[in-house]
mmCIF file of C-alpha atoms and ligand atoms in Angstrom:
data_model
loop_
_atom_site.group_PDB
_atom_site.id
_atom_site.type_symbol
_atom_site.label_atom_id
_atom_site.label_comp_id
_atom_site.label_asym_id
_atom_site.label_seq_id
_atom_site.Cartn_x
_atom_site.Cartn_y
_atom_site.Cartn_z
ATOM 1 C CA PRO A 1 24.258 -43.537 -12.530
ATOM 2 C CA SER A 2 25.645 -42.595 -9.204
ATOM 3 C CA GLY A 3 25.790 -45.822 -7.761
ATOM 4 C CA GLU A 4 26.028 -49.380 -8.143
ATOM 5 C CA GLU A 5 22.390 -50.592 -6.565
ATOM 6 C CA ILE A 6 19.833 -51.759 -8.787
ATOM 7 C CA GLU A 7 15.998 -51.332 -7.643
ATOM 8 C CA GLY A 8 13.362 -52.044 -9.180
ATOM 9 C CA LYS A 9 9.710 -50.194 -8.526
ATOM 10 C CA ASN A 10 6.949 -52.112 -9.353
ATOM 11 C CA VAL A 11 8.489 -53.624 -12.927
ATOM 12 C CA SER A 12 5.905 -55.298 -15.252
ATOM 13 C CA TYR A 13 7.026 -56.742 -18.732
ATOM 14 C CA SER A 14 5.377 -58.099 -21.729
ATOM 15 C CA TYR A 15 6.441 -59.476 -24.476
ATOM 16 C CA ARG A 16 3.134 -59.683 -26.645
ATOM 17 C CA THR A 17 0.274 -56.339 -25.009
ATOM 18 C CA CYS A 18 -2.173 -58.546 -22.810
ATOM 19 C CA ARG A 19 -0.111 -60.750 -21.057
ATOM 20 C CA ASP A 20 2.327 -59.412 -18.361
ATOM 21 C CA VAL A 21 5.280 -62.161 -17.921
ATOM 22 C CA LEU A 22 6.616 -60.233 -15.077
ATOM 23 C CA LYS A 23 3.595 -58.578 -12.619
ATOM 24 C CA ASP A 24 5.119 -55.634 -10.829
ATOM 25 C CA LEU A 25 8.189 -56.587 -9.626
ATOM 26 C CA SER A 26 9.862 -54.207 -6.558
ATOM 27 C CA PHE A 27 13.025 -55.506 -5.385
ATOM 28 C CA MET A 28 16.803 -53.444 -4.322
ATOM 29 C CA ILE A 29 19.580 -55.380 -5.046
ATOM 30 C CA THR A 30 22.717 -54.111 -3.320
ATOM 31 C CA PRO A 31 26.612 -53.614 -4.492
ATOM 32 C CA GLY A 32 28.157 -57.041 -3.328
ATOM 33 C CA THR A 33 25.091 -59.262 -2.938
ATOM 34 C CA LYS A 34 25.116 -62.672 -3.974
ATOM 35 C CA LEU A 35 21.258 -63.177 -5.306
ATOM 36 C CA ALA A 36 19.685 -66.063 -6.873
ATOM 37 C CA ILE A 37 16.921 -65.702 -9.238
ATOM 38 C CA VAL A 38 14.232 -69.423 -9.013
ATOM 39 C CA GLY A 39 11.079 -70.167 -10.090
ATOM 40 C CA PRO A 40 9.955 -72.904 -12.308
ATOM 41 C CA SER A 41 9.596 -73.439 -15.553
ATOM 42 C CA GLY A 42 8.386 -69.945 -17.439
ATOM 43 C CA ALA A 43 8.430 -67.724 -14.660
ATOM 44 C CA GLY A 44 10.221 -64.715 -16.124
ATOM 45 C CA LYS A 45 13.679 -65.913 -14.817
ATOM 46 C CA SER A 46 15.523 -65.249 -17.570
ATOM 47 C CA THR A 47 12.925 -62.064 -19.021
ATOM 48 C CA LEU A 48 13.609 -60.779 -15.588
ATOM 49 C CA GLY A 49 17.803 -61.146 -16.405
ATOM 50 C CA ARG A 50 17.433 -59.269 -19.402
ATOM 51 C CA LEU A 51 15.489 -56.005 -18.201
ATOM 52 C CA LEU A 52 18.398 -55.600 -15.479
ATOM 53 C CA ALA A 53 21.208 -55.935 -18.508
ATOM 54 C CA GLY A 54 18.880 -53.207 -20.054
ATOM 55 C CA VAL A 55 18.116 -55.430 -22.683
ATOM 56 C CA GLN A 56 14.913 -54.793 -23.223
ATOM 57 C CA PRO A 57 12.818 -51.798 -21.007
ATOM 58 C CA PRO A 58 10.443 -52.359 -18.408
ATOM 59 C CA ARG A 59 6.231 -51.897 -20.111
ATOM 60 C CA SER A 60 6.200 -49.824 -16.917
ATOM 61 C CA GLY A 61 7.524 -49.212 -13.662
ATOM 62 C CA GLU A 62 10.614 -47.996 -12.543
ATOM 63 C CA LEU A 63 14.202 -50.127 -13.316
ATOM 64 C CA ARG A 64 17.399 -48.310 -12.317
ATOM 65 C CA LEU A 65 20.735 -48.416 -11.759
ATOM 66 C CA GLY A 66 22.488 -45.938 -9.241
ATOM 67 C CA GLY A 67 19.634 -43.910 -9.282
ATOM 68 C CA ALA A 68 19.414 -43.378 -12.660
ATOM 69 C CA GLU A 69 16.901 -45.189 -15.636
ATOM 70 C CA VAL A 70 18.039 -47.870 -16.989
ATOM 71 C CA GLY A 71 15.493 -47.788 -19.987
ATOM 72 C CA TYR A 72 16.929 -44.149 -21.050
ATOM 73 C CA MET A 73 20.696 -45.135 -21.166
ATOM 74 C CA PRO A 74 22.595 -46.267 -24.148
ATOM 75 C CA ILE A 75 22.575 -50.267 -23.943
ATOM 76 C CA GLU A 76 27.111 -49.831 -24.524
ATOM 77 C CA GLU A 77 26.801 -47.162 -20.763
ATOM 78 C CA VAL A 78 24.935 -50.156 -19.007
ATOM 79 C CA ARG A 79 27.281 -53.296 -20.468
ATOM 80 C CA GLY A 80 30.057 -51.361 -19.022
ATOM 81 C CA HIS A 81 28.370 -51.672 -15.534
ATOM 82 C CA VAL A 82 25.972 -54.993 -16.078
ATOM 83 C CA ALA A 83 26.932 -57.474 -17.809
ATOM 84 C CA LEU A 84 24.581 -60.332 -19.100
ATOM 85 C CA VAL A 85 26.569 -64.622 -19.160
ATOM 86 C CA THR A 86 24.541 -66.359 -20.687
ATOM 87 C CA GLN A 87 26.485 -69.774 -22.426
ATOM 88 C CA GLU A 88 25.642 -68.860 -26.258
ATOM 89 C CA HIS A 89 28.875 -67.978 -27.360
ATOM 90 C CA HIS A 90 29.513 -66.658 -30.074
ATOM 91 C CA VAL A 91 32.536 -66.276 -32.141
ATOM 92 C CA PHE A 92 33.205 -62.668 -33.952
ATOM 93 C CA VAL A 93 35.392 -63.215 -37.652
ATOM 94 C CA GLY A 94 38.529 -61.645 -37.205
ATOM 95 C CA SER A 95 41.943 -62.471 -34.487
ATOM 96 C CA LEU A 96 41.541 -64.188 -31.543
ATOM 97 C CA ARG A 97 42.812 -60.552 -29.550
ATOM 98 C CA ASP A 98 39.565 -58.961 -31.736
ATOM 99 C CA ASN A 99 37.297 -61.245 -30.131
ATOM 100 C CA VAL A 100 38.537 -60.774 -26.590
ATOM 101 C CA VAL A 101 39.165 -56.252 -26.896
ATOM 102 C CA LEU A 102 35.611 -55.957 -28.597
ATOM 103 C CA ALA A 103 34.404 -54.044 -25.270
ATOM 104 C CA LYS A 104 37.598 -52.371 -24.951
ATOM 105 C CA PRO A 105 39.454 -50.724 -28.099
ATOM 106 C CA ASP A 106 42.198 -49.823 -26.687
ATOM 107 C CA ALA A 107 43.229 -51.993 -25.013
ATOM 108 C CA SER A 108 47.158 -53.009 -24.803
ATOM 109 C CA ASP A 109 48.111 -56.680 -25.067
ATOM 110 C CA ASP A 110 49.165 -56.924 -21.781
ATOM 111 C CA GLU A 111 45.716 -56.654 -20.882
ATOM 112 C CA VAL A 112 44.144 -59.202 -23.497
ATOM 113 C CA ILE A 113 47.266 -61.820 -21.596
ATOM 114 C CA ASN A 114 46.374 -60.906 -18.620
ATOM 115 C CA ALA A 115 42.095 -61.204 -18.885
ATOM 116 C CA LEU A 116 42.819 -64.391 -20.437
ATOM 117 C CA THR A 117 45.562 -65.658 -18.027
ATOM 118 C CA SER A 118 42.451 -64.861 -15.714
ATOM 119 C CA VAL A 119 39.948 -67.492 -17.547
ATOM 120 C CA ASP A 120 42.332 -69.737 -17.423
ATOM 121 C CA ALA A 121 42.095 -69.708 -21.609
ATOM 122 C CA TRP A 122 46.358 -68.019 -21.788
ATOM 123 C CA ASP A 123 48.069 -71.662 -22.604
ATOM 124 C CA TRP A 124 46.065 -72.933 -25.379
ATOM 125 C CA VAL A 125 46.351 -69.601 -26.344
ATOM 126 C CA ALA A 126 50.166 -69.244 -26.146
ATOM 127 C CA ALA A 127 50.424 -72.398 -27.912
ATOM 128 C CA LEU A 128 49.034 -71.569 -30.967
ATOM 129 C CA PRO A 129 51.066 -70.431 -34.191
ATOM 130 C CA ASP A 130 49.633 -67.152 -33.979
ATOM 131 C CA GLY A 131 49.208 -66.186 -30.243
ATOM 132 C CA ILE A 132 46.439 -63.989 -29.576
ATOM 133 C CA LEU A 133 46.743 -63.636 -33.161
ATOM 134 C CA THR A 134 44.964 -66.100 -34.794
ATOM 135 C CA ARG A 135 42.565 -65.695 -36.590
ATOM 136 C CA VAL A 136 38.882 -67.301 -35.363
ATOM 137 C CA GLY A 137 35.279 -67.800 -36.962
ATOM 138 C CA SER A 138 33.703 -69.142 -39.980
ATOM 139 C CA GLY A 139 36.421 -70.544 -42.425
ATOM 140 C CA ALA A 140 39.017 -69.912 -39.359
ATOM 141 C CA HIS A 141 40.248 -71.357 -36.465
ATOM 142 C CA ARG A 142 38.110 -73.137 -34.476
ATOM 143 C CA LEU A 143 37.361 -72.894 -31.243
ATOM 144 C CA LEU A 144 35.747 -75.544 -28.993
ATOM 145 C CA PRO A 145 32.452 -74.597 -27.098
ATOM 146 C CA ALA A 146 34.777 -74.090 -24.436
ATOM 147 C CA GLN A 147 37.209 -71.554 -25.683
ATOM 148 C CA ALA A 148 34.575 -69.605 -27.299
ATOM 149 C CA GLN A 149 32.625 -69.470 -23.704
ATOM 150 C CA GLN A 150 36.213 -68.005 -22.180
ATOM 151 C CA LEU A 151 37.212 -65.474 -25.254
ATOM 152 C CA ALA A 152 33.394 -64.567 -24.060
ATOM 153 C CA LEU A 153 34.327 -64.498 -20.383
ATOM 154 C CA ALA A 154 37.938 -62.656 -20.783
ATOM 155 C CA ARG A 155 35.992 -59.698 -23.192
ATOM 156 C CA LEU A 156 34.175 -59.634 -19.390
ATOM 157 C CA VAL A 157 37.170 -58.772 -17.339
ATOM 158 C CA LEU A 158 37.974 -56.323 -19.683
ATOM 159 C CA ALA A 159 34.830 -54.770 -19.697
ATOM 160 C CA ASP A 160 34.913 -54.807 -16.012
ATOM 161 C CA PRO A 161 31.468 -54.393 -15.252
ATOM 162 C CA HIS A 162 30.501 -54.329 -11.006
ATOM 163 C CA THR A 163 28.160 -56.733 -11.359
ATOM 164 C CA LEU A 164 27.287 -59.879 -13.279
ATOM 165 C CA ILE A 165 23.868 -61.359 -14.214
ATOM 166 C CA LEU A 166 24.531 -65.391 -14.921
ATOM 167 C CA ASP A 167 21.812 -67.059 -16.451
ATOM 168 C CA GLU A 168 22.827 -70.903 -17.044
ATOM 169 C CA ALA A 169 19.178 -71.235 -19.312
ATOM 170 C CA THR A 170 21.008 -72.372 -22.322
ATOM 171 C CA SER A 171 23.298 -74.782 -20.787
ATOM 172 C CA SER A 172 24.330 -76.849 -23.690
ATOM 173 C CA VAL A 173 27.961 -77.835 -23.152
ATOM 174 C CA ASP A 174 29.226 -81.144 -20.880
ATOM 175 C CA HIS A 175 30.264 -82.038 -17.715
ATOM 176 C CA GLU A 176 33.435 -81.416 -17.699
ATOM 177 C CA THR A 177 33.834 -78.343 -19.370
ATOM 178 C CA GLU A 178 30.900 -76.563 -17.610
ATOM 179 C CA GLU A 179 32.956 -77.369 -14.372
ATOM 180 C CA MET A 180 35.808 -75.443 -16.169
ATOM 181 C CA ILE A 181 33.547 -71.789 -16.837
ATOM 182 C CA GLN A 182 32.702 -72.514 -13.767
ATOM 183 C CA GLU A 183 35.774 -71.993 -12.109
ATOM 184 C CA ALA A 184 36.392 -68.739 -14.038
ATOM 185 C CA ILE A 185 33.069 -67.769 -13.605
ATOM 186 C CA GLU A 186 33.379 -67.948 -9.574
ATOM 187 C CA LYS A 187 36.226 -65.989 -9.942
ATOM 188 C CA MET A 188 34.534 -63.731 -11.310
ATOM 189 C CA MET A 189 31.622 -63.320 -9.499
ATOM 190 C CA ALA A 190 34.254 -62.444 -6.601
ATOM 191 C CA GLY A 191 34.386 -58.887 -5.326
ATOM 192 C CA ARG A 192 30.661 -57.910 -7.751
ATOM 193 C CA THR A 193 27.320 -58.096 -7.173
ATOM 194 C CA ALA A 194 26.022 -61.409 -8.704
ATOM 195 C CA ILE A 195 22.850 -62.276 -10.685
ATOM 196 C CA VAL A 196 22.418 -66.233 -10.982
ATOM 197 C CA ILE A 197 19.524 -67.179 -12.925
ATOM 198 C CA ALA A 198 19.425 -70.386 -11.287
ATOM 199 C CA HIS A 199 17.968 -73.509 -13.301
ATOM 200 C CA ARG A 200 18.932 -75.549 -10.826
ATOM 201 C CA LEU A 201 18.515 -75.240 -7.983
ATOM 202 C CA SER A 202 22.026 -76.649 -6.423
ATOM 203 C CA THR A 203 23.718 -74.250 -7.709
ATOM 204 C CA ILE A 204 22.333 -71.549 -5.961
ATOM 205 C CA GLN A 205 23.126 -72.701 -1.810
ATOM 206 C CA LYS A 206 25.654 -70.450 -1.740
ATOM 207 C CA ALA A 207 23.685 -67.364 -2.824
ATOM 208 C CA SER A 208 23.096 -64.125 -0.077
ATOM 209 C CA LYS A 209 19.955 -64.013 -1.160
ATOM 210 C CA ILE A 210 17.218 -66.217 -3.183
ATOM 211 C CA ILE A 211 13.808 -64.304 -4.697
ATOM 212 C CA VAL A 212 11.570 -67.045 -5.954
ATOM 213 C CA LEU A 213 9.730 -65.938 -9.514
ATOM 214 C CA GLU A 214 6.136 -68.414 -10.186
ATOM 215 C CA LYS A 215 3.996 -66.804 -13.157
ATOM 216 C CA GLY A 216 5.578 -63.585 -13.535
ATOM 217 C CA GLU A 217 6.084 -62.419 -9.613
ATOM 218 C CA ILE A 218 7.649 -62.293 -6.399
ATOM 219 C CA ARG A 219 6.357 -65.466 -4.069
ATOM 220 C CA GLU A 220 9.146 -66.086 -2.026
ATOM 221 C CA SER A 221 12.690 -63.747 -1.091
ATOM 222 C CA GLY A 222 14.975 -64.387 1.915
ATOM 223 C CA THR A 223 18.478 -67.268 1.965
ATOM 224 C CA HIS A 224 17.980 -70.818 1.267
ATOM 225 C CA GLN A 225 17.638 -71.961 4.918
ATOM 226 C CA GLU A 226 15.161 -69.278 5.532
ATOM 227 C CA LEU A 227 12.961 -69.696 2.471
ATOM 228 C CA ILE A 228 13.791 -74.067 3.357
ATOM 229 C CA SER A 229 12.353 -72.724 7.317
ATOM 230 C CA ARG A 230 9.252 -71.122 5.153
ATOM 231 C CA ASN A 231 8.344 -74.554 3.938
ATOM 232 C CA GLY A 232 6.742 -72.447 1.051
ATOM 233 C CA LEU A 233 7.143 -72.695 -3.173
ATOM 234 C CA TYR A 234 11.280 -72.877 -2.619
ATOM 235 C CA ALA A 235 10.880 -75.476 -0.527
ATOM 236 C CA GLN A 236 8.970 -77.265 -2.718
ATOM 237 C CA LEU A 237 10.616 -76.588 -5.997
ATOM 238 C CA GLN A 238 13.906 -78.619 -3.642
ATOM 239 C CA ARG A 239 11.897 -81.456 -2.702
ATOM 240 C CA MET A 240 11.213 -82.006 -6.639
ATOM 241 C CA GLN A 241 14.486 -81.490 -7.877
ATOM 242 C CA TYR A 242 16.026 -83.981 -5.129
ATOM 243 C CA ARG A 243 13.110 -86.205 -6.529
ATOM 244 C CA ALA A 244 13.459 -86.099 -10.203
ATOM 245 C CA ILE A 245 17.905 -86.639 -9.094
ATOM 246 C CA ALA A 246 17.215 -89.875 -6.530
HETATM 247 P P1 ATP B 301 12.803 -71.270 -18.412
HETATM 248 O O1 ATP B 301 13.186 -71.656 -16.649
HETATM 249 O O2 ATP B 301 12.172 -72.589 -18.860
HETATM 250 O O3 ATP B 301 14.069 -70.795 -18.717
HETATM 251 P P2 ATP B 301 12.151 -68.759 -17.367
HETATM 252 O O4 ATP B 301 11.884 -68.594 -15.943
HETATM 253 O O5 ATP B 301 13.299 -67.966 -17.709
HETATM 254 O O6 ATP B 301 11.710 -70.249 -17.604
HETATM 255 P P3 ATP B 301 11.189 -66.847 -19.094
HETATM 256 O O7 ATP B 301 12.061 -67.267 -20.496
HETATM 257 O O8 ATP B 301 11.605 -65.955 -18.856
HETATM 258 O O9 ATP B 301 10.988 -67.866 -18.245
HETATM 259 O O10 ATP B 301 9.664 -66.828 -19.812
HETATM 260 C C1 ATP B 301 8.377 -66.381 -19.181
HETATM 261 C C2 ATP B 301 7.080 -66.411 -20.432
HETATM 262 O O11 ATP B 301 7.385 -65.256 -21.054
HETATM 263 C C3 ATP B 301 7.388 -67.362 -20.494
HETATM 264 O O12 ATP B 301 5.668 -67.616 -20.505
HETATM 265 C C4 ATP B 301 7.738 -67.312 -21.636
HETATM 266 O O13 ATP B 301 6.360 -68.398 -23.184
HETATM 267 C C5 ATP B 301 7.775 -65.967 -22.535
HETATM 268 N N1 ATP B 301 8.601 -65.592 -23.183
HETATM 269 C C6 ATP B 301 10.100 -65.594 -23.339
HETATM 270 N N2 ATP B 301 10.867 -65.036 -24.421
HETATM 271 C C7 ATP B 301 9.414 -64.819 -25.265
HETATM 272 C C8 ATP B 301 9.565 -63.594 -26.367
HETATM 273 N N3 ATP B 301 10.563 -63.608 -27.284
HETATM 274 N N4 ATP B 301 8.280 -63.560 -26.923
HETATM 275 C C9 ATP B 301 6.897 -64.279 -26.676
HETATM 276 N N5 ATP B 301 6.866 -64.337 -25.630
HETATM 277 C C10 ATP B 301 8.094 -65.463 -24.623
#
């Protein structure tokens, strides 16, 4: 890639032949944008997130990262630029350090400690008898879900991608944990392009741009205020959400 912009041209995707779940999407995401992707359940939000992260290539159309077609780039290369963050956390068998340096095997202990500090995990790691050498994973020291998530975020700090894609889809953590993780994520988003796949509208009002997907198509795009004034699908989704809360 010769830049950090992400451009989609007529991108379509299908899991099975005969039914496109993303249809002819065209968009440009410029560096530093805070983009939210919203839409009803099944609209294709998570699928688009996976395409943008290079997990799956489009069925047709072009998806380019800094001018280079994402589908032709090795996934390890894409990961150095774009990271997909979900709330599914995997702890690998090995030391806590091993779990963090997966993204950068030659990282020094200082780098590991700095990464853990930046996601507010260093205090509890330092309190473990073996610190970063503590064995974790099945049969070893058990981590709380929030701690596992912090390790995943520390791994990202080391990988240092310019674009983060945050998929809130599988939110299974409690409120307190979520707030803590959210803080660490917000710190990471500063200075990067951030694409939030928002399953709850309350998290997106800070976005500089919002794309509204429905049945695999872009229905609307703009700022929160523009979309509310337009009184279309986004405004309708907002009203439904507030009614559900009330
Ligand atoms: P939600 O808000 O409910 O998570 P979403 O907007 O993220 O929905 P996707 O999960 O991207 O939507 O799903 C888009 C469509 O693709 C849906 O019709 C879904 O059933 C289908 N789909 C998603 N994952 C798969 C899969 N692995 N195999 C087949 N179909 C899938």
